[in-house]
Short mmCIF file of C-alpha atoms and ligand atoms in Angstrom, two decimals:
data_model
loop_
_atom_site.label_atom_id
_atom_site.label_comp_id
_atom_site.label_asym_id
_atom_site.label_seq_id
_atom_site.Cartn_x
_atom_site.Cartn_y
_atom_site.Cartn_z
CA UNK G 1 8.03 -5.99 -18.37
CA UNK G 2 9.40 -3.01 -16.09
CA UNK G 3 8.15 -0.40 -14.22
CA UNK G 4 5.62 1.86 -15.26
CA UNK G 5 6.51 4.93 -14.02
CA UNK G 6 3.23 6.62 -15.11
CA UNK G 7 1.06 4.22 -12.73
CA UNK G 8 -1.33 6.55 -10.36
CA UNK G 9 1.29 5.85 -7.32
CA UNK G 10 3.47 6.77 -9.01
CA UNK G 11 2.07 10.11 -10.21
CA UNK G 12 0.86 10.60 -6.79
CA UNK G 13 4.64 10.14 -5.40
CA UNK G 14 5.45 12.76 -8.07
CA UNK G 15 2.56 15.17 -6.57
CA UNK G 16 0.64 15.08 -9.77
CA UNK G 17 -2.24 13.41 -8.22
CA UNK G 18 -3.65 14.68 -5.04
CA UNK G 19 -4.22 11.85 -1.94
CA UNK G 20 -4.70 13.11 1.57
CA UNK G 21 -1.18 12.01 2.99
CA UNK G 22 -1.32 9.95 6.77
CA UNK G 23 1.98 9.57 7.11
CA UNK G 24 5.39 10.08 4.89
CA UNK G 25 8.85 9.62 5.84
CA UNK G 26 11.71 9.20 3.38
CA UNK G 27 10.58 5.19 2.84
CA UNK G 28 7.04 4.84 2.78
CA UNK G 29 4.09 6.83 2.21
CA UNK G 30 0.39 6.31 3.63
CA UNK G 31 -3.18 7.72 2.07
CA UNK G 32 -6.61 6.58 2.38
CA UNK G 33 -7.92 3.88 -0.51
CA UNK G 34 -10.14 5.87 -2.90
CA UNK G 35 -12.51 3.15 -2.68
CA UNK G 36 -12.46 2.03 0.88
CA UNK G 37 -13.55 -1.47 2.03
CA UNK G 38 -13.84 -1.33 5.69
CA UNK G 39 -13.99 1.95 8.05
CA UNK G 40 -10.60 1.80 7.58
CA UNK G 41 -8.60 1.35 4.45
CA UNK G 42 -5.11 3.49 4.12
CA UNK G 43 -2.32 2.19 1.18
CA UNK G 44 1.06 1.94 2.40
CA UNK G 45 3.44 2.48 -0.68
CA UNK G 46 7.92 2.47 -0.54
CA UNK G 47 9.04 5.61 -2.57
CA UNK G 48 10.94 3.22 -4.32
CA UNK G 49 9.72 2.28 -7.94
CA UNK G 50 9.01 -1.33 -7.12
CA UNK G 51 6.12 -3.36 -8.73
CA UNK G 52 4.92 -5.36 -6.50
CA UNK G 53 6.48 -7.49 -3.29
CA UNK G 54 8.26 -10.18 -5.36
CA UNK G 55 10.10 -6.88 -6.93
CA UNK G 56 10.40 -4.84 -3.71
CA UNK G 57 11.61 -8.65 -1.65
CA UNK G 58 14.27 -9.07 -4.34
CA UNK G 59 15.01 -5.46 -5.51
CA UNK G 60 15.02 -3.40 -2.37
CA UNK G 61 17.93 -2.16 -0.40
CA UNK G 62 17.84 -3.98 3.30
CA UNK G 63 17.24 -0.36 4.40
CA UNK G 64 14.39 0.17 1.92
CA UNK G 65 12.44 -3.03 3.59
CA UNK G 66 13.31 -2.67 7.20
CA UNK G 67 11.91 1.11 6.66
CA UNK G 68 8.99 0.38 4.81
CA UNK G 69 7.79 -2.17 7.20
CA UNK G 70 8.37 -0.12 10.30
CA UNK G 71 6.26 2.49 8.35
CA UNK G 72 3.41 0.11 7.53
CA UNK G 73 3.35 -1.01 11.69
CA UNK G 74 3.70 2.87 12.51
CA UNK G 75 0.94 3.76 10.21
CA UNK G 76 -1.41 0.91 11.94
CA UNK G 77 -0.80 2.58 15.52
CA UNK G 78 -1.59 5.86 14.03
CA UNK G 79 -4.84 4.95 12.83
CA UNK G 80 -5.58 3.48 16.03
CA UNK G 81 -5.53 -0.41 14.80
CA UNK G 82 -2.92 -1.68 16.36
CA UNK G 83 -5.31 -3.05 19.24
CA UNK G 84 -8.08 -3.43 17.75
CA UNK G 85 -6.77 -5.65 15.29
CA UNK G 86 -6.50 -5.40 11.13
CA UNK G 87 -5.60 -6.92 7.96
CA UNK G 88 -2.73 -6.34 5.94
CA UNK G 89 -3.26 -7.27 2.43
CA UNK G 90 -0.47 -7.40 -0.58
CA UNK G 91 -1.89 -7.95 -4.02
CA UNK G 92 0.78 -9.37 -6.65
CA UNK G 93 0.37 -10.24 -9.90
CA UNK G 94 -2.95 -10.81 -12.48
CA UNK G 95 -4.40 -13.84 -9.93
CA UNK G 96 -4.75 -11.70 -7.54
CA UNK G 97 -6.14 -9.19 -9.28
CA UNK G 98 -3.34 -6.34 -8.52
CA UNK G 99 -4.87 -2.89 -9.83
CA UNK G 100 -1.56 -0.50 -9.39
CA UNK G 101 1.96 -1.98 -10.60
CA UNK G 102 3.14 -0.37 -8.11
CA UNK G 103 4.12 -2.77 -4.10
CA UNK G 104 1.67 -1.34 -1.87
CA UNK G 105 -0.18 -2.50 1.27
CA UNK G 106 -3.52 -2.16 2.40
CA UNK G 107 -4.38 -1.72 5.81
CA UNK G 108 -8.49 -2.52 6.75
CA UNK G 109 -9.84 -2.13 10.22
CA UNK G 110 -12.09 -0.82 12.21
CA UNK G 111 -14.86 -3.40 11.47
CA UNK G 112 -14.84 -7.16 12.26
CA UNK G 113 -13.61 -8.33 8.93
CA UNK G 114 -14.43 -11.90 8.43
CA UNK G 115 -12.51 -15.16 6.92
CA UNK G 116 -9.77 -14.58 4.59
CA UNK G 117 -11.20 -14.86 1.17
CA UNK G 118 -14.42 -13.50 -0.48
CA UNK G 119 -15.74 -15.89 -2.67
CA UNK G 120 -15.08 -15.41 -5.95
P1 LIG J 1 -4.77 -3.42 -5.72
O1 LIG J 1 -5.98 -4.05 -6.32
O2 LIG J 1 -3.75 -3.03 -6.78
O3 LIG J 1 -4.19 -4.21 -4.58
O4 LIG J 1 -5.26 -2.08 -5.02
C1 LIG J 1 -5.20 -0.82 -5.62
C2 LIG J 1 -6.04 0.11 -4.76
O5 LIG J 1 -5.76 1.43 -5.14
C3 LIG J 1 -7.56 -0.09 -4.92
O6 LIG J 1 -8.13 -0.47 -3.67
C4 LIG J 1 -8.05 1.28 -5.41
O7 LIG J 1 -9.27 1.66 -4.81
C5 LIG J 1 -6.92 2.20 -5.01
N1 LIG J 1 -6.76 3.35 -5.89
C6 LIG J 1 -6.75 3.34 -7.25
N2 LIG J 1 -6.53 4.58 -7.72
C7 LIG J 1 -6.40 5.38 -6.64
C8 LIG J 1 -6.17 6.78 -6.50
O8 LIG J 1 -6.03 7.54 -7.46
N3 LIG J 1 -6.10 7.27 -5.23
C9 LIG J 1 -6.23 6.45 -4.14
N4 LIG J 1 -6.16 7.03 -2.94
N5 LIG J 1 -6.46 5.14 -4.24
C10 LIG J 1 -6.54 4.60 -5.49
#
């Protein structure tokens, strides 16, 4: 199975949803999580049409990664995180329950966010 290139980041990267954008540069781009879980909850996505990190790790140019993940630490300092302390979290795959085929971070913060795992 490939890319869906009608997945909501996807449309969103194509402007045809709206998302209130924190930060873009020409690798990544950051927006607030429609359905935040902690104070703060922005999605880091690559422009690139990737599907999750397995794809983006194998797929993506060495420029693609090393600019993503600069993005994802500058977007953390922007929201004012960095210090603080927050969790990155990559879904991939059904397991994990992965909403959008499309790699993306989250970012939480901003409240003290417990152990690891919920239970399920
Ligand atoms: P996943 O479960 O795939 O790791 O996370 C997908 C995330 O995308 C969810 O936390 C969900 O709330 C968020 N999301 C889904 N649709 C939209 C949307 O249209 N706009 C924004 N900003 N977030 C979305």
């Amino acid at each position: 199975m490939g890319y869906d290139s009608n997945n909501i980041f996807a449309r969103i990267l194509r402007g045809e949803i709206p998302c209130t954008k924190l930060y873009e540069d020409e690798f990544a781009l950051a927006f607030p999580d429609i359905r935040p879980q902690a104070p703060c909850h922005v999605l880091v996505i690559p422009k690139g049409p990737y599907m999750s990190i397995q794809d983006f790790g194998a797929a993506a140019s060495p420029a693609e990664i090393t600019g993503f993940f600069r993005a994802v630490s500058a977007v953390a300092a922007q929201l004012g995180v960095a210090e603080s302390g927050y969790r990155l979290l990559a879904n991939a795959g059904p397991d994990s329950h992965q909403e959008v085929p499309h790699f993306h971070v989250h970012i939480l913060g901003k409240r003290k966010l417990g152990t690891l795992l919920a239970v399920p």
